[in-house]
Coordinates of C-alpha atoms (C1' of nucleotides) in Angstrom, one line a residue:
Chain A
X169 CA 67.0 -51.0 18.2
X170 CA 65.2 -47.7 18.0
X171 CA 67.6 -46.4 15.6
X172 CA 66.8 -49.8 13.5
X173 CA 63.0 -48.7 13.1
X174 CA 63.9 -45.1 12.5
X175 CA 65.7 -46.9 9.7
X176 CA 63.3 -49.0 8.2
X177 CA 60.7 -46.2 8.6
X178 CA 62.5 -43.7 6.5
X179 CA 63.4 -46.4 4.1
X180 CA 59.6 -47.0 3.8
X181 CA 58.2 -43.3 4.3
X182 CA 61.0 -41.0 2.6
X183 CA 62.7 -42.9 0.3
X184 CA 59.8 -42.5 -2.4
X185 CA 59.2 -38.8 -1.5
X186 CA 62.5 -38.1 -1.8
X187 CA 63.3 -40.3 -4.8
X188 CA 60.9 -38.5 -6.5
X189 CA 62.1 -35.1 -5.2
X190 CA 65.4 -35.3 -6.9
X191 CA 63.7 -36.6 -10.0
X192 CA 63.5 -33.3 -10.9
X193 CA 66.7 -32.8 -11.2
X194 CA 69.3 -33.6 -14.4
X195 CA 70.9 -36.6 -12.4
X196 CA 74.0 -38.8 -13.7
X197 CA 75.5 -41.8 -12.7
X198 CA 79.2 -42.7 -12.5
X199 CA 81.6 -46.0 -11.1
X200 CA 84.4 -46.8 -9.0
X201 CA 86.5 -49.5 -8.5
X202 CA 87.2 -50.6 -4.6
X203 CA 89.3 -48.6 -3.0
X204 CA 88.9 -45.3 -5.2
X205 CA 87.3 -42.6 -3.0
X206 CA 84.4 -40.4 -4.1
X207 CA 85.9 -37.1 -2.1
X208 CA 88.2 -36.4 0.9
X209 CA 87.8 -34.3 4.0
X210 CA 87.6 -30.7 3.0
X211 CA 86.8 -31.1 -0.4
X212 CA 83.8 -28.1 -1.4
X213 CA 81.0 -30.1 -1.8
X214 CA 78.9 -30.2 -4.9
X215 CA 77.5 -33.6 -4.6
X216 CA 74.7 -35.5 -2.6
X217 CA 75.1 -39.3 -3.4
X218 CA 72.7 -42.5 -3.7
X219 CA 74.0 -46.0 -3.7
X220 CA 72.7 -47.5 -6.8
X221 CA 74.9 -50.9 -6.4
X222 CA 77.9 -51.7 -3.7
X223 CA 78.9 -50.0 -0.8
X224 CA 80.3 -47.1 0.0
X225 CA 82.5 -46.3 3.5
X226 CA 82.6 -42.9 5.3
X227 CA 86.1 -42.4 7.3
X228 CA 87.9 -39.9 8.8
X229 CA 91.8 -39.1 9.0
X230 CA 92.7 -39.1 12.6
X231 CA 95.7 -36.3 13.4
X232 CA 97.4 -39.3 14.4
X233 CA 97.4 -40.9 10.6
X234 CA 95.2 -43.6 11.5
X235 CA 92.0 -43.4 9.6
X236 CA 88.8 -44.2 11.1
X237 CA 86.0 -46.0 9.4
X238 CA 82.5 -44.9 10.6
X239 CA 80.0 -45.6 8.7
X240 CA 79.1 -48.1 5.6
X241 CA 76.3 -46.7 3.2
X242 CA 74.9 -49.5 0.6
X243 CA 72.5 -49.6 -1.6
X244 CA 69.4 -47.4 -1.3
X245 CA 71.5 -45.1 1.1
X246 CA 71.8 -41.3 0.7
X247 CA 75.2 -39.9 1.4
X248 CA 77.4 -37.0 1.2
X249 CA 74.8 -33.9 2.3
X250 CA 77.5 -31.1 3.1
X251 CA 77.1 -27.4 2.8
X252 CA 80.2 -25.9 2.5
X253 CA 83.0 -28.5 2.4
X254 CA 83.5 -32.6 2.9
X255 CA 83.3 -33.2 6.4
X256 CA 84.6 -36.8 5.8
X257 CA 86.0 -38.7 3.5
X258 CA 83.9 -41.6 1.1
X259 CA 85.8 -44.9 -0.5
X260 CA 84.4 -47.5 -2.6
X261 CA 84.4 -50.8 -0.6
X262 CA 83.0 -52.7 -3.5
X263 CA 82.7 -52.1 -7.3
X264 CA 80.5 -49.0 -7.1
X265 CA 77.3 -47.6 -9.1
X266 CA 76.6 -44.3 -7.5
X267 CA 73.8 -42.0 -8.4
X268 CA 74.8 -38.0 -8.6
X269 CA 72.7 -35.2 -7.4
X270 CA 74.2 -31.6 -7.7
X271 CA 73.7 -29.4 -4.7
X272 CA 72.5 -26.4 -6.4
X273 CA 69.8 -28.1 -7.8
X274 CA 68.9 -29.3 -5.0
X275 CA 69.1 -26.1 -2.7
X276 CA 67.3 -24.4 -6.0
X277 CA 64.2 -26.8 -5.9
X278 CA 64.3 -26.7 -2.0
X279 CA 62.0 -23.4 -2.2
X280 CA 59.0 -25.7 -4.0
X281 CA 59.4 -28.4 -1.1
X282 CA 61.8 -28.1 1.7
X283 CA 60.0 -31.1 3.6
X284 CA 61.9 -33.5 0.5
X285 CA 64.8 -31.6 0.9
X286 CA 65.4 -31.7 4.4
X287 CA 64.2 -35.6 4.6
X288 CA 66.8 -36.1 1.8
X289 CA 69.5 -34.4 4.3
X290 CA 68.5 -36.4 7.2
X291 CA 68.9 -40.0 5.3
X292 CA 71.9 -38.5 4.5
X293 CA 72.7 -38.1 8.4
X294 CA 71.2 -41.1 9.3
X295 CA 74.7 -42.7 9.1
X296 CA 76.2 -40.1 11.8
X297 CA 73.2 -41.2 14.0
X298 CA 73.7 -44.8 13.3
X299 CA 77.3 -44.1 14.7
X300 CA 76.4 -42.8 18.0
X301 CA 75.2 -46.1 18.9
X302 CA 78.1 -48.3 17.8
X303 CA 80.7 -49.0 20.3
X304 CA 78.5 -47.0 23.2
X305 CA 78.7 -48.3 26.6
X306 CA 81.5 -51.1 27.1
X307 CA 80.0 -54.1 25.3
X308 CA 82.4 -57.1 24.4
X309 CA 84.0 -57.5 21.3
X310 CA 81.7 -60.1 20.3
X311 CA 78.7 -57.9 21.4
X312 CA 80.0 -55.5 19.1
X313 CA 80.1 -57.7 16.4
X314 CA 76.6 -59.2 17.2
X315 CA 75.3 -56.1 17.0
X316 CA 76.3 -55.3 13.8
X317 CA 75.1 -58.0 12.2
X318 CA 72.0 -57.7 13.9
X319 CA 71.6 -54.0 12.2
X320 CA 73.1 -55.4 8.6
X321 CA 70.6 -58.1 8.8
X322 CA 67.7 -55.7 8.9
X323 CA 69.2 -54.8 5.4
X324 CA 68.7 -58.3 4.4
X325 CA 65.5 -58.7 5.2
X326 CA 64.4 -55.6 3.8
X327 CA 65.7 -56.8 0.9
X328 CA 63.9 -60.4 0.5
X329 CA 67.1 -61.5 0.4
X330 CA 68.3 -64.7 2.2
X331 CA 72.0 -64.0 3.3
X332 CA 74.2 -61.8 2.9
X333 CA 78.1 -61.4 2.5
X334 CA 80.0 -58.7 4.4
X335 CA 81.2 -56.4 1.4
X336 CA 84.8 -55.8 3.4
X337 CA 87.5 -57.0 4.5
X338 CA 87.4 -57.4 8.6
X339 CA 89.9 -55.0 8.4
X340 CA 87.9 -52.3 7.9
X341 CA 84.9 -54.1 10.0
X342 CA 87.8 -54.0 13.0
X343 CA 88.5 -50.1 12.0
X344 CA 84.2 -49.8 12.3
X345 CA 84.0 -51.2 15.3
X346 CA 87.3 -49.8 17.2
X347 CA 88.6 -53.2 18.1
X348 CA 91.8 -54.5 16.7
X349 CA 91.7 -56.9 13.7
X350 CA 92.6 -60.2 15.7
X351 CA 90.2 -59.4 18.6
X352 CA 87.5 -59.2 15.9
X353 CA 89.0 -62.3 14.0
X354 CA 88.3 -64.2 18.0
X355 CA 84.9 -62.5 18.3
X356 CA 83.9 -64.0 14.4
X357 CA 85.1 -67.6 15.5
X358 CA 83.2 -67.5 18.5
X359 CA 79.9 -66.5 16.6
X360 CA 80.7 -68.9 13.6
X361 CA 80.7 -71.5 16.5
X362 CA 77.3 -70.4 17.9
X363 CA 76.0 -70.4 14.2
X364 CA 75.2 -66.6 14.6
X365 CA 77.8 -66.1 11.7
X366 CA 79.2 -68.6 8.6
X367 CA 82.2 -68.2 6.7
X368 CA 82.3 -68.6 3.1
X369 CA 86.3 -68.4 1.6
X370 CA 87.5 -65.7 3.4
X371 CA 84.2 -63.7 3.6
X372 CA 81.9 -63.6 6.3
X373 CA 77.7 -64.2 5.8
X374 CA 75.1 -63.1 7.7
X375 CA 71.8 -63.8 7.2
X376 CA 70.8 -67.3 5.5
X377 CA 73.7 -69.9 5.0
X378 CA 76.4 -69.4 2.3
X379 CA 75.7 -71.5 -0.7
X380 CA 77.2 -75.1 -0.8
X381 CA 81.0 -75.6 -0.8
X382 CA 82.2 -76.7 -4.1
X383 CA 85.6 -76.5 -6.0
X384 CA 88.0 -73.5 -6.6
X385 CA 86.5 -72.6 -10.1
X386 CA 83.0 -72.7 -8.5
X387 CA 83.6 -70.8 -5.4
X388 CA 84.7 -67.9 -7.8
X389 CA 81.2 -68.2 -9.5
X390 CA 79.3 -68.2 -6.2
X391 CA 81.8 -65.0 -4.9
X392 CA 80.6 -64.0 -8.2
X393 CA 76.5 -64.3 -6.2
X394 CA 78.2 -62.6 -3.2
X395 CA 79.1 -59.9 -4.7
X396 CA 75.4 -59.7 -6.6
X397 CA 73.8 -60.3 -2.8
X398 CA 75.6 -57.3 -1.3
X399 CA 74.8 -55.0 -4.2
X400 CA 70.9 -56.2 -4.4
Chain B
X248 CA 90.6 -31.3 15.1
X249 CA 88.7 -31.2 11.9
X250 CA 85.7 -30.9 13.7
X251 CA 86.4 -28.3 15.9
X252 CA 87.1 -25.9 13.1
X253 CA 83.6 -27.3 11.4
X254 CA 82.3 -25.8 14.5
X255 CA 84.1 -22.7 14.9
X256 CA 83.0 -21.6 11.2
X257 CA 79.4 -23.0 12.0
X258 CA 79.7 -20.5 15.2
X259 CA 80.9 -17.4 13.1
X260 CA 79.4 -18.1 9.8
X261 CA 75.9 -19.7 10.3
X262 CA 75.0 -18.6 13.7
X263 CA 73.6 -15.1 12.7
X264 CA 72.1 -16.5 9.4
X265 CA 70.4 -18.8 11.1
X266 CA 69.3 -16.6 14.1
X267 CA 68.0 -13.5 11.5
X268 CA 65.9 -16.6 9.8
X269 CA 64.5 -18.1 13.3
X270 CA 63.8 -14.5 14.0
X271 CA 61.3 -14.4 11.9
X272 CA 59.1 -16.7 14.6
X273 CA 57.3 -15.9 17.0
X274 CA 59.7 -17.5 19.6
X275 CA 59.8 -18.2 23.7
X276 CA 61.9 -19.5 26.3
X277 CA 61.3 -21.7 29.3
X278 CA 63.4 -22.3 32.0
X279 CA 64.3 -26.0 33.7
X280 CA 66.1 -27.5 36.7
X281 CA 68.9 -30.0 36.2
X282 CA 67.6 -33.5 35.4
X283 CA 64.3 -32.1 33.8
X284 CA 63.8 -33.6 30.3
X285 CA 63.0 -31.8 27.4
X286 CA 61.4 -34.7 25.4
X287 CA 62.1 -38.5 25.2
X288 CA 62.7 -40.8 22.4
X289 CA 60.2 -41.8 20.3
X290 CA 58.1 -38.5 21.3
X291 CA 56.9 -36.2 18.6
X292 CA 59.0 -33.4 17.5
X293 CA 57.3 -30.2 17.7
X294 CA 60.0 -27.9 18.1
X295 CA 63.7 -27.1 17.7
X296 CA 65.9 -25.6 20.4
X297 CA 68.6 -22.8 21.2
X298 CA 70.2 -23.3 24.3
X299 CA 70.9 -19.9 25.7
X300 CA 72.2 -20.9 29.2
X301 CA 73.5 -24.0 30.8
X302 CA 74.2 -27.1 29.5
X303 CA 71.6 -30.0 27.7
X304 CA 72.7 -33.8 27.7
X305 CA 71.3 -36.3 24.6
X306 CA 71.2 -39.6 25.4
X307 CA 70.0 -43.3 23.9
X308 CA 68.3 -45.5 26.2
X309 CA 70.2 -49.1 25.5
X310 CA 68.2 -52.1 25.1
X311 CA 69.6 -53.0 28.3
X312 CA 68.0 -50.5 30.3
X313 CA 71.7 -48.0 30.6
X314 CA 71.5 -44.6 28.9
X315 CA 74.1 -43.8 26.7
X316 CA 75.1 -39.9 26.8
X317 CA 76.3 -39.0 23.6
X318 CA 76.9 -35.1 23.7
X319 CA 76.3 -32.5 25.6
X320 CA 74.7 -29.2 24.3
X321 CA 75.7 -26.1 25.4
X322 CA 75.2 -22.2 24.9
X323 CA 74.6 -20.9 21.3
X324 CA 74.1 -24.4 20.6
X325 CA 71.0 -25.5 18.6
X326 CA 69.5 -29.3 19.0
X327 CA 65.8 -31.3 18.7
X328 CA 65.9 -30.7 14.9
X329 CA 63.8 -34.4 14.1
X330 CA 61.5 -34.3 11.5
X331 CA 58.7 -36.9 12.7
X332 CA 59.8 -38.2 16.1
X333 CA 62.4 -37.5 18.8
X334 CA 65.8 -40.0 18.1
X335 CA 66.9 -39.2 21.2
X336 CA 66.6 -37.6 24.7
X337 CA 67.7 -34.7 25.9
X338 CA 67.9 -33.4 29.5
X339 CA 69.0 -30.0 31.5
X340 CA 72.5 -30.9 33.2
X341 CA 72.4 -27.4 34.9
X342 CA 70.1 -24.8 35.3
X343 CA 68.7 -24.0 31.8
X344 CA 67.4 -21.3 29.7
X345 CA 66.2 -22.1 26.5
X346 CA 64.6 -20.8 23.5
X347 CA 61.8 -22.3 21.8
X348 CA 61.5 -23.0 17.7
X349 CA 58.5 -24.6 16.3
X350 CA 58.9 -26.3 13.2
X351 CA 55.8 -26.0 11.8
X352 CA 56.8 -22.2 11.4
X353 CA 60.4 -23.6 10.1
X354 CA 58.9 -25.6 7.5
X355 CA 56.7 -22.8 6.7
X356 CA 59.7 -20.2 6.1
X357 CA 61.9 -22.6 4.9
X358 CA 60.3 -22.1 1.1
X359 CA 61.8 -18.1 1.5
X360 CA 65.1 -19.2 2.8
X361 CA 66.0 -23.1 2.1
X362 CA 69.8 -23.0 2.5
X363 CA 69.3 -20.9 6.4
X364 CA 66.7 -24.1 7.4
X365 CA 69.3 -27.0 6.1
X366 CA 72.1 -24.7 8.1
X367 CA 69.7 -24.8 11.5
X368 CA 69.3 -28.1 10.8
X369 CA 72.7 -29.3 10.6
X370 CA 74.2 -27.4 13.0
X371 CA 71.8 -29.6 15.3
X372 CA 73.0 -32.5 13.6
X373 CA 76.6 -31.2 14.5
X374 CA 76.4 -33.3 17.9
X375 CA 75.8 -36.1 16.1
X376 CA 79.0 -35.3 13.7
X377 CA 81.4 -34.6 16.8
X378 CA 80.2 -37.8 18.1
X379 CA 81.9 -39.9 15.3
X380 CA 85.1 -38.5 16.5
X381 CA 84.7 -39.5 20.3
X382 CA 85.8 -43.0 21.5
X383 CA 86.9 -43.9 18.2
X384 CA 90.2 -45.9 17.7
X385 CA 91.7 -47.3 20.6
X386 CA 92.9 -44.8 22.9
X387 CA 93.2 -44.6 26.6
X388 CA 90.9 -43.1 29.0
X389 CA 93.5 -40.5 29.3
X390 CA 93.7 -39.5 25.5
X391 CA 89.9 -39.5 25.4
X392 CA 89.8 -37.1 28.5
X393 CA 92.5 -35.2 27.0
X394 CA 90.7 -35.1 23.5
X395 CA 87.4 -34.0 24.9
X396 CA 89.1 -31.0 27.6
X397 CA 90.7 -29.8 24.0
X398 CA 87.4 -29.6 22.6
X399 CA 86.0 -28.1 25.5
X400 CA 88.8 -25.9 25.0
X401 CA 87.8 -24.1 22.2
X402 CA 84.6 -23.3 23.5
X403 CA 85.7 -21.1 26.1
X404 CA 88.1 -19.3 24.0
X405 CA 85.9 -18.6 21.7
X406 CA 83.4 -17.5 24.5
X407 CA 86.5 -15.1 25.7
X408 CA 86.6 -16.7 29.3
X409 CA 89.4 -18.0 30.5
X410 CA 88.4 -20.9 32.3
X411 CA 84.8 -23.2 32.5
X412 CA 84.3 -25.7 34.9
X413 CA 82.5 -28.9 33.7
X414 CA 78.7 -28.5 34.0
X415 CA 78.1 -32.1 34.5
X416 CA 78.9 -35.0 37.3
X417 CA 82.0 -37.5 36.3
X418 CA 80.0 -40.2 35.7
X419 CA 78.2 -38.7 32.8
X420 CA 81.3 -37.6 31.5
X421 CA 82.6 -41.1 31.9
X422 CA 79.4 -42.5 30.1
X423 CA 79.8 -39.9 27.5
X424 CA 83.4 -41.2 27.2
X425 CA 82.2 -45.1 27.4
X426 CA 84.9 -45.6 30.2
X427 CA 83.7 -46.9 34.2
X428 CA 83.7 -44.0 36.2
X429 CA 86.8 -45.2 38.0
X430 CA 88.7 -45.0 34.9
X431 CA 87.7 -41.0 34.6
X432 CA 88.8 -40.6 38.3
X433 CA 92.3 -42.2 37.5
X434 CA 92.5 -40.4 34.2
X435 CA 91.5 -37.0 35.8
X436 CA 94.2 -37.3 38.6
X437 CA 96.4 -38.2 35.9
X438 CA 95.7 -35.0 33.6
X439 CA 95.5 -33.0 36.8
X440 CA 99.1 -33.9 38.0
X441 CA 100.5 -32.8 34.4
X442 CA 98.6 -30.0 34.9
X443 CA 96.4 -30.1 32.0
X444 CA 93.2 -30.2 34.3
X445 CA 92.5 -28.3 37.4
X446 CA 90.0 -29.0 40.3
X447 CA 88.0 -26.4 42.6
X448 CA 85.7 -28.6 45.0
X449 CA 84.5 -31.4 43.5
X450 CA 84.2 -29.5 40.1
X451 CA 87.1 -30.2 37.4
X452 CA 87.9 -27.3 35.2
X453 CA 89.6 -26.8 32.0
X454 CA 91.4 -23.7 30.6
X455 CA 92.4 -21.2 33.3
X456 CA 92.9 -22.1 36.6
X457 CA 90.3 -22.2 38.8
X458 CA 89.7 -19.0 41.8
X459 CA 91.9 -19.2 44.3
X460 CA 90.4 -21.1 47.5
X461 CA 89.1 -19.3 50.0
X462 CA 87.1 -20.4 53.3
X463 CA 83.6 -22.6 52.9
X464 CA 81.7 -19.0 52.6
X465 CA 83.4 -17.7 50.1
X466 CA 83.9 -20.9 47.9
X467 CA 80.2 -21.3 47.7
X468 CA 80.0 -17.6 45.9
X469 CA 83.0 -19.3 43.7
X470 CA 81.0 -22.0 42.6
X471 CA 78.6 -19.3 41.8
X472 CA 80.7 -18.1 39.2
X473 CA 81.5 -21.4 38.2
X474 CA 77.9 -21.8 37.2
X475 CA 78.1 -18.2 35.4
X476 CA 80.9 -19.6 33.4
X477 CA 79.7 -23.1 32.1
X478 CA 76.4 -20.9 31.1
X479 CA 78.6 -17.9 29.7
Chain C
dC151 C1' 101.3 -72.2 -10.5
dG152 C1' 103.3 -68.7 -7.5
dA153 C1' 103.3 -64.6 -4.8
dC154 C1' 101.2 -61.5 -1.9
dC155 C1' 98.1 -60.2 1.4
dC156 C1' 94.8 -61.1 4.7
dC157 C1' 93.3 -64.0 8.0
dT158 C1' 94.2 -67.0 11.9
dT159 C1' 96.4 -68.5 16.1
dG160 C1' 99.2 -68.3 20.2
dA161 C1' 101.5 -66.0 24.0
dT162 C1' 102.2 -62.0 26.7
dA163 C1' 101.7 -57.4 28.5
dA164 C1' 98.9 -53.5 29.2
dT165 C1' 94.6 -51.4 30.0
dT166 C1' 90.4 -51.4 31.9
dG167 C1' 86.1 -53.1 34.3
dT168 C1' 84.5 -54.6 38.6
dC169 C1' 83.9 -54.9 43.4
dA170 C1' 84.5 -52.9 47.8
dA171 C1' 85.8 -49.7 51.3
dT172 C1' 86.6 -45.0 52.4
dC173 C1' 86.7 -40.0 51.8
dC174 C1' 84.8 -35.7 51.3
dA175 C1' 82.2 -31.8 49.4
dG176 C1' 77.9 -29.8 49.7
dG177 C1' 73.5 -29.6 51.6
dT178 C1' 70.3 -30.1 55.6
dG179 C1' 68.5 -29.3 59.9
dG180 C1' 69.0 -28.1 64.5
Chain D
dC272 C1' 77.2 -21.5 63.2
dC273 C1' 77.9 -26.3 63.7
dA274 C1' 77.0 -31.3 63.6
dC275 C1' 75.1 -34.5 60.7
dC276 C1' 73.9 -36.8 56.4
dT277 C1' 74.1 -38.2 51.6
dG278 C1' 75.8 -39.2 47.2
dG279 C1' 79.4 -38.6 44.2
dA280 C1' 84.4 -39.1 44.1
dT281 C1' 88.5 -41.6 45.3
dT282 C1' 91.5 -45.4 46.1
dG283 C1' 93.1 -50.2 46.2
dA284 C1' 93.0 -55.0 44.7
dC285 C1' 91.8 -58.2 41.5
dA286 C1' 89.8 -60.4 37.4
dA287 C1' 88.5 -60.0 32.6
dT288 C1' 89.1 -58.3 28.3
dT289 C1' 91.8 -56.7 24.8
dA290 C1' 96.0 -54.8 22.4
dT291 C1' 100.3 -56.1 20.8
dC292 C1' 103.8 -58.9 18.8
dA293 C1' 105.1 -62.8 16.3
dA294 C1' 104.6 -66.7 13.4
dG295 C1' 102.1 -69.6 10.3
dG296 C1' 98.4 -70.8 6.9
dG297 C1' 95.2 -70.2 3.3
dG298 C1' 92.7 -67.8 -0.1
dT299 C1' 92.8 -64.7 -4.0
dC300 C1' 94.6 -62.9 -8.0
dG301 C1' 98.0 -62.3 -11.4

DNA sequence: CGACCCCTTGATAATTGTCAATCCAGGTGG
DNA sequence: CCACCTGGATTGACAATTATCAAGGGGTCG
């Protein structure tokens, strides 16, 4: 919960100073499709990220092979603030509309306001800190899973949005939350029945309802509104 | 794994940088006993820390009234770098000497040297980083022991010793993990039987063997060095 | 319209949490 | 120096949760 104000404070407080901060530097933008990855573990880093539209998700290669999924960063989010090299590697969940900020200019402007700078670096960690209070203690599956869209629906609201459609597959929500894909499956059918979650196709809402059930054709067009809810 | 070496290179590379530049400040130390707090969530953050003996503990206090250890600071170690307000809280697990960084004097040097004042900061934001690796996936209480003695690991040979015992009780070890104490116990026989852990009194020890056992007298001066060890 | 992939569901085994009792190291006081 | 005391550590038994394996169904996209 506390981590949940921090949020909403820096989303109020620093986002502004520090939008304006990188202002003052030649920025770009550039897509990806979902599933094309931004940069890889050890890659020099040369970029600091915002998410313009879609989401982004921060993993790392277990020595085992298995990848874990750690954070997701959407719109408004700041990722990618690495001195030296990648520490993690970033994916495109959804189509992707990224804002890029070079490092240099950034560590070059620092001098006239390293406040900005440093804030920009912390919204950047925020999703490491975010991660140390997932899967803490040993809550239930479905605790898990209430949690998270607990946290995703402060996004929502933030948003003036009324719902919301998980922008991945429960895969990679499974991977997130350590728990195997069926045991999440169980945990998402028990809060569908509790009406803490609805199902829409094959994605899941949080938030306000889904819109109304209506044929094939239609349900594309209204993935079509999904797709515009979880990119704002 | 990845990690570690993150670490090691923040240890060789940044350390110095970033002690020369918090050299500049006028600087103290205090002293505390185990289970003093340093600050609390939510408090203001006034100042940054190096921990120059003993061992520190930063925690989350859950919503439903358990704390949630999520690493454990130890010598060389900076943490406390929060811009507005403390995100966490930390305590002494051991006797503790600690140096004292205001930053209002970082933020006032950090126009001269931006890129030392982003490397202080993230190397206290490198708790948080390691944290992303612990408890994730699925494995056993076993493997997480076994993951976080490897990490401990590399801490003593980097420190040149050849064996630390751990600076902290079982149970917050087993919170740290997010396993019931019991399950640490079973895992820690386990490890010890394969010979991968060692135990001197109630204290487990990684690396080299513990000193060989002697009468009640002398183990007592043992643990003594014990202490000297976990604070280097 | 068809194929592929993800989701779903069921059954079973393994792991772990929980509860309870006991042990023991380390400290205390006599 | 020794008996006592206290709290963490240990051990066992059991219940609960979850991982795993397997099979089937349904959505999504070509």
């Amino acid at each position: 919960m506390e981590g949940v104000r921090d949020m909403s404070k820096l989303a109020l407080v620093n986002d502004d100073q520090v939008g304006a901060f990188v202002q003052q530097l030649r920025l770009w933008r550039i897509q990806r499709r979902p599933g094309q990855s931004l940069y890889h573990e050890g890659d020099p880093a040369e970029f600091v990220y915002r998410v313009d539209k879609g989401w982004v998700r921060l993993l790392l290669d277990g020595e085992d092979g298995l990848r874990r999924i750690f954070a997701f960063v959407g719109p408004g989010d700041y990722f990618g603030a690495n001195l030296q090299e990648r520490d993690c590697t970033a994916e495109a969940c959804t189509d992707l509309q990224l804002t890029v900020i070079p490092v240099a200019g950034l560590l070059r402007i620092g001098r006239t306001d390293p406040v900005a700078l440093l804030e920009l670096f912390e919204a950047c960690t925020k999703h490491y800190r975010e991660r140390v209070e997932v899967g803490r203690g040993q809550p239930s599956a479905a605790e898990k899973l209430r949690a998270f869209i607990a946290r995703m629906g402060e996004r929502i609201t933030s948003g003036g949005r009324s719902g919301i459609c998980l922008p991945f597959s429960q895969v990679n929500l499974a991977n997130y939350l350590g728990v195997a894909p069926e045991t999440l499956c169980r945990a998402a059918v028990q809060l569908c029945e509790r009406g803490e979650l609805a199902r829409h196709g094959r994605r899941l809402w949080i938030g306000g309802c889904p819109p109304p059930r209506q044929k094939t054709g239609k349900q594309a067009k209204e993935l079509g509104a999904c797709d515009a809810a979880h990119a704002w």
